[in-house]
XYZ file of N, CA and C in Angstrom:
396
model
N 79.281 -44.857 48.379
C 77.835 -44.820 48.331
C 77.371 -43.457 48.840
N 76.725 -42.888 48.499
C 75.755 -41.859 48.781
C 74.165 -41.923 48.988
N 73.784 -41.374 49.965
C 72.504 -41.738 49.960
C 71.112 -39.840 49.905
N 70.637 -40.069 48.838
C 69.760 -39.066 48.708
C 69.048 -38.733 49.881
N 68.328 -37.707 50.498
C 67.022 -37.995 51.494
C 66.676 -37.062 50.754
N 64.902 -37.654 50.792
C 63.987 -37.254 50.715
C 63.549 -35.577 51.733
N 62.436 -34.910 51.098
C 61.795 -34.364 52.647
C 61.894 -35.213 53.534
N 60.532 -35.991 53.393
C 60.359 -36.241 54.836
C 60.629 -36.931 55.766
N 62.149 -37.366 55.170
C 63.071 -38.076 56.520
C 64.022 -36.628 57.129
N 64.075 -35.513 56.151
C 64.810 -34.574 57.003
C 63.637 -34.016 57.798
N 62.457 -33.972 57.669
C 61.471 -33.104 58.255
C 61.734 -34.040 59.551
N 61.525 -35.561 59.526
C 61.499 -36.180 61.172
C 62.491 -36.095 61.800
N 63.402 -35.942 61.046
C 64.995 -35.491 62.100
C 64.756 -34.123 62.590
N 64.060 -33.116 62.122
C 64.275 -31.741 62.451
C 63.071 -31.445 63.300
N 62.360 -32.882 63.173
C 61.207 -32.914 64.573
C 61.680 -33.459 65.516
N 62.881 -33.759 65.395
C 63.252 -34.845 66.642
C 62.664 -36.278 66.959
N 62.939 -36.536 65.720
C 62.141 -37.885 66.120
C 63.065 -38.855 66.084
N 63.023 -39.878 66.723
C 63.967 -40.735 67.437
C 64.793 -41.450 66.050
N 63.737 -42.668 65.837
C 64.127 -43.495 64.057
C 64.552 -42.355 63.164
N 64.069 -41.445 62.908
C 64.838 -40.533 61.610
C 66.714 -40.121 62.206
N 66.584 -39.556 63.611
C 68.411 -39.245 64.161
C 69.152 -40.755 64.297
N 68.628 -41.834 64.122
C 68.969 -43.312 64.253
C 69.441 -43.013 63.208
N 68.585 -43.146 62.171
C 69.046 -43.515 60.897
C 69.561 -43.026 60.023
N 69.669 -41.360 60.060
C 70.626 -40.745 59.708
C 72.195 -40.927 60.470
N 72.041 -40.947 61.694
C 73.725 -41.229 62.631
C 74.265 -42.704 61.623
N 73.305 -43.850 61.656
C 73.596 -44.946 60.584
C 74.459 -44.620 59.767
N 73.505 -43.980 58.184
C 74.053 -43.941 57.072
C 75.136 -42.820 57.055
N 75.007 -42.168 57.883
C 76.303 -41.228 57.820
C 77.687 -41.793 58.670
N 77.301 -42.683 59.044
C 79.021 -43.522 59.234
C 80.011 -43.935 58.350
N 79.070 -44.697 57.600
C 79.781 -45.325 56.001
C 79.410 -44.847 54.764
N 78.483 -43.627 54.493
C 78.173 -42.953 53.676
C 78.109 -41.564 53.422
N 78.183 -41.174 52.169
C 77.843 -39.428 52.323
C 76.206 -39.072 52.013
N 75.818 -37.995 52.371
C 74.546 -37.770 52.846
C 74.341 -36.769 52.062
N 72.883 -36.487 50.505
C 73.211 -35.566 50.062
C 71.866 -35.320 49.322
N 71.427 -34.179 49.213
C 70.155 -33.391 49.149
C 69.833 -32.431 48.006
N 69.089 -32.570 47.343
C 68.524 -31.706 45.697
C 68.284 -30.488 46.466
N 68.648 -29.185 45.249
C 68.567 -28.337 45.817
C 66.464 -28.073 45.692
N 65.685 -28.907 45.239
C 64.430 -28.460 45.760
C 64.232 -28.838 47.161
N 64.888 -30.149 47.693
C 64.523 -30.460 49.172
C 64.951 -29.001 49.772
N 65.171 -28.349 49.463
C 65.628 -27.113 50.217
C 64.418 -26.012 50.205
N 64.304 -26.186 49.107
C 62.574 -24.817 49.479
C 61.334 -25.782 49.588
N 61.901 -27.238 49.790
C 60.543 -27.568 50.310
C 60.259 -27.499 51.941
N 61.699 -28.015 52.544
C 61.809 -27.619 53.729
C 61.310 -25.948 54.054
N 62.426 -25.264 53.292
C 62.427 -23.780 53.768
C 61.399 -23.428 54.002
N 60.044 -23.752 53.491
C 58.752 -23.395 52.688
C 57.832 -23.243 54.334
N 58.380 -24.460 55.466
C 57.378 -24.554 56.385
C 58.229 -24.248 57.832
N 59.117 -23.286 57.534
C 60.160 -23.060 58.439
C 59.687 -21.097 58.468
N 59.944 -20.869 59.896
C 59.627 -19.192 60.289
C 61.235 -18.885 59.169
N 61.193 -17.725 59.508
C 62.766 -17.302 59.714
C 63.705 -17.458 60.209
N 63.087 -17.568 62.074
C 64.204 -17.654 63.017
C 64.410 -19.489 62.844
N 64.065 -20.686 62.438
C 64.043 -21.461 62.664
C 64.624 -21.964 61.437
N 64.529 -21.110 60.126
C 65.447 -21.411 59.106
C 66.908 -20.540 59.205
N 66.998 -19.970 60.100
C 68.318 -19.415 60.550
C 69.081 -20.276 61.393
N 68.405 -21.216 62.539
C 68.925 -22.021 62.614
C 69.051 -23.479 62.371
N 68.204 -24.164 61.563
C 68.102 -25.340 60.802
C 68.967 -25.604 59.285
N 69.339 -24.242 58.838
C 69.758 -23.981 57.793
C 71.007 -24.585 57.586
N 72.157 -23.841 58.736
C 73.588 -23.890 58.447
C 73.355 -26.083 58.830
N 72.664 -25.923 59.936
C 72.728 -27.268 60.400
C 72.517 -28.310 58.961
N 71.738 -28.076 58.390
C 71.439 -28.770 56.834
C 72.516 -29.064 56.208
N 73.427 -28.042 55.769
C 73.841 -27.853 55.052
C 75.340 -28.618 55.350
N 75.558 -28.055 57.375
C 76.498 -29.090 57.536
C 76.443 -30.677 57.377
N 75.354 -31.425 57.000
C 75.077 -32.387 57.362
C 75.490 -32.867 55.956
N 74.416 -32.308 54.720
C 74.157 -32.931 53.490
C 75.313 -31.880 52.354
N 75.614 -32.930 51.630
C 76.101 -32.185 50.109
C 74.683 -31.407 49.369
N 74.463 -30.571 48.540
C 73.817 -30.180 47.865
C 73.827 -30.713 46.333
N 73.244 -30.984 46.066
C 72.981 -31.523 44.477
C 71.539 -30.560 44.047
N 72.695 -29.703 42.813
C 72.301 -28.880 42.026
C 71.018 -29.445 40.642
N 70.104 -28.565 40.490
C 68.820 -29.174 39.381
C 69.643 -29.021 38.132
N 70.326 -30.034 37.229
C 70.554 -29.627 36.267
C 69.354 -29.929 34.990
N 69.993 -29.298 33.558
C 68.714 -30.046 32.534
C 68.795 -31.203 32.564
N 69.675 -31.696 32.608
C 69.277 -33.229 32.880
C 68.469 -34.068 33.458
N 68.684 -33.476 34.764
C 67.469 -33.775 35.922
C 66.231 -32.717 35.234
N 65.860 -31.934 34.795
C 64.664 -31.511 34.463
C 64.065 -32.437 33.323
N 64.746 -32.716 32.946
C 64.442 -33.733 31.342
C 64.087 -35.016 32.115
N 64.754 -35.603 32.789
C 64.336 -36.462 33.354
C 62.868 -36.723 34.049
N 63.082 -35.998 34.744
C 61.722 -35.967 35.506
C 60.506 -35.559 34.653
N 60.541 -34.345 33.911
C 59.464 -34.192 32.924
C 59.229 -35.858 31.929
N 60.431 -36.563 31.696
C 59.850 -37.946 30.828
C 58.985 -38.615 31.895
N 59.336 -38.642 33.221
C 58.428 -39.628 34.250
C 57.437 -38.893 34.253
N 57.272 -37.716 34.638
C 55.634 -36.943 34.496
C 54.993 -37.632 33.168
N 55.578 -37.632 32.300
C 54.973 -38.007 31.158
C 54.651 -39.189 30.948
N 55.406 -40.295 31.127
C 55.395 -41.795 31.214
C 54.162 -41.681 32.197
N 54.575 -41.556 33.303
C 53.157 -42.223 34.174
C 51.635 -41.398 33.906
N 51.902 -39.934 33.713
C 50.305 -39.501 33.165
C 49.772 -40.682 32.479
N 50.281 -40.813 31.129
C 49.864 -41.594 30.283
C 49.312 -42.930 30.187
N 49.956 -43.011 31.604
C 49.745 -44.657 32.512
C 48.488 -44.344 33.265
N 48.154 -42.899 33.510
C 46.941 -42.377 34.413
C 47.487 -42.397 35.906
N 48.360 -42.387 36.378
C 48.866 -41.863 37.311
C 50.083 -40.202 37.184
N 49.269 -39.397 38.117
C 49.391 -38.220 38.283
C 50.979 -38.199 39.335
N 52.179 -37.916 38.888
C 53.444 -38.088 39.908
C 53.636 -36.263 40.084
N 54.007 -36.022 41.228
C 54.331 -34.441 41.487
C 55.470 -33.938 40.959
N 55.924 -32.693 40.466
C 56.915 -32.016 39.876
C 58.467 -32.514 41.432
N 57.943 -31.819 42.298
C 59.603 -32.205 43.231
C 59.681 -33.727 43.297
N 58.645 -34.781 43.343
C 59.042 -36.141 43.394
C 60.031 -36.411 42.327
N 59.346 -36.095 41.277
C 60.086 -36.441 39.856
C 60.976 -35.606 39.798
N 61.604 -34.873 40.292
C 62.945 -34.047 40.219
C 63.928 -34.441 41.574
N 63.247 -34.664 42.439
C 63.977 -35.313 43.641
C 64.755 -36.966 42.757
N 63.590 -37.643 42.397
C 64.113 -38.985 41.631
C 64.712 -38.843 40.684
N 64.683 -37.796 39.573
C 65.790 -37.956 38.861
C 67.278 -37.317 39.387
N 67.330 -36.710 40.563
C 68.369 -36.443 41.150
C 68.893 -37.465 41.740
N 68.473 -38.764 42.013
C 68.733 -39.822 42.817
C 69.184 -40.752 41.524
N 68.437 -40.574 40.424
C 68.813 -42.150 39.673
C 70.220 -41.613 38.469
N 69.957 -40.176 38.348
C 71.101 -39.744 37.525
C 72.494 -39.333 37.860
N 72.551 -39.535 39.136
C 73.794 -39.186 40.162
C 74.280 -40.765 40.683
N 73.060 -41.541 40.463
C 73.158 -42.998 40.760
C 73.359 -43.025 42.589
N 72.582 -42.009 43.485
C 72.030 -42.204 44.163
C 71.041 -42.809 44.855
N 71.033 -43.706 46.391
C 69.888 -44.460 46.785
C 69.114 -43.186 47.719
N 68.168 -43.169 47.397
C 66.601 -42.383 47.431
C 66.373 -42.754 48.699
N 66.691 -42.151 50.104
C 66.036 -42.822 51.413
C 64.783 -42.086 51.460
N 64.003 -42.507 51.646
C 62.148 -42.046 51.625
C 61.626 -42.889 52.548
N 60.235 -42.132 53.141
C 59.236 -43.159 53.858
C 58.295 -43.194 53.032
N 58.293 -42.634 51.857
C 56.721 -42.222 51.123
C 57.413 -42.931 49.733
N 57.778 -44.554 49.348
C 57.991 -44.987 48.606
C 56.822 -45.247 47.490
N 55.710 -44.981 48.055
C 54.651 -45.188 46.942
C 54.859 -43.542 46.147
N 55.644 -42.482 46.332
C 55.647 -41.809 45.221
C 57.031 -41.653 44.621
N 57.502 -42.596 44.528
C 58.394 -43.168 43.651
C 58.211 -44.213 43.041
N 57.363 -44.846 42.210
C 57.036 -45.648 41.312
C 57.982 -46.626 40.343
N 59.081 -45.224 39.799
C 60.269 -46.048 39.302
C 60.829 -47.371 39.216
N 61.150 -48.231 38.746
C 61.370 -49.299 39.168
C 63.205 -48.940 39.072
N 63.900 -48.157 38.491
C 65.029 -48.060 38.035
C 65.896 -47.221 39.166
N 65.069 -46.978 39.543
C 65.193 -46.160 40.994
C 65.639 -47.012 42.427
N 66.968 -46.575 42.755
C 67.606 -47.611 44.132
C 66.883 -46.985 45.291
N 65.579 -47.398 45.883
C 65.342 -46.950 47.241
C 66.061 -47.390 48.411
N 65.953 -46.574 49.370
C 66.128 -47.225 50.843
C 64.602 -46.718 51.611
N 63.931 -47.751 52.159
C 62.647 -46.993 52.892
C 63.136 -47.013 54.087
N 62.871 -45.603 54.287
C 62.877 -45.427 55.867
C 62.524 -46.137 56.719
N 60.979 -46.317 56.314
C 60.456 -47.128 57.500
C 60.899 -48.811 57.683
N 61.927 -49.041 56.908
C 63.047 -50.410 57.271
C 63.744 -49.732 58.695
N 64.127 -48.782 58.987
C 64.811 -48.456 60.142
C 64.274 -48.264 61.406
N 62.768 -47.940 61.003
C 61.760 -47.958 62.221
C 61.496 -49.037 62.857
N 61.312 -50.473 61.618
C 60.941 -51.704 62.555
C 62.404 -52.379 62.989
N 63.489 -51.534 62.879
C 65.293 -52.427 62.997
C 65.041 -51.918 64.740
């Protein structure tokens, strides 16, 4: 099993927040732990320099990297498209984060499950680990 994360379960680990280092120490016992390469400039995006110098290597030791292929771009552009049409507006990294999760046949750990809509999509919500 492998389990995707989202941002913003790496953002609460890298705040130190208690439930996010729980629940990563968790799934990384019996699982591998592994990250699209956009979670990476979304993080990078709100990080100085000196703090992506040292958050960086730490990342990287933690999670595998999973590369954007066309696949995953194709993917995600059909969900942009499917749900517009439905009149719901889904964001470019959601829909590329999720098709990195459902085409690798990865579970999606997120706290922000309302922007994953998918039904085909294996979540884990974070916030199951907050009330454990």
């Amino acid at each position: 099993m492998t389990y995707l994360l989202d941002t913003d379960v790496l953002n609460d680990l890298f705040q130190h927040k208690e439930p996010a280092k729980i629940l990563i120490a968790r799934l990384s016992e019996h699982a591998l732990l592994a990250i699209s390469t956009l979670t990476i400039t979304e993080l990078r995006s709100g990080w100085t320099g000196e703090q992506a110098d040292f958050l960086l290597p730490r990342l990287y030791a933690l999670c595998s990297i999973v590369p954007i292929t066309k696949e995953i771009a194709e993917q995600a552009g059909i969900w942009r498209q499917e749900y517009k049409s439905k009149g719901q507006q889904l964001g470019t990294p959601d829909t590329v984060i999720a098709a990195t999760a459902y085409l690798y046949d990865h579970s999606l750990v997120t706290n922000n499950a309302k922007d994953y809509p998918m039904p085909e999509l294996k979540l884990y919500k974070h916030t199951q680990e907050k009330a454990a």
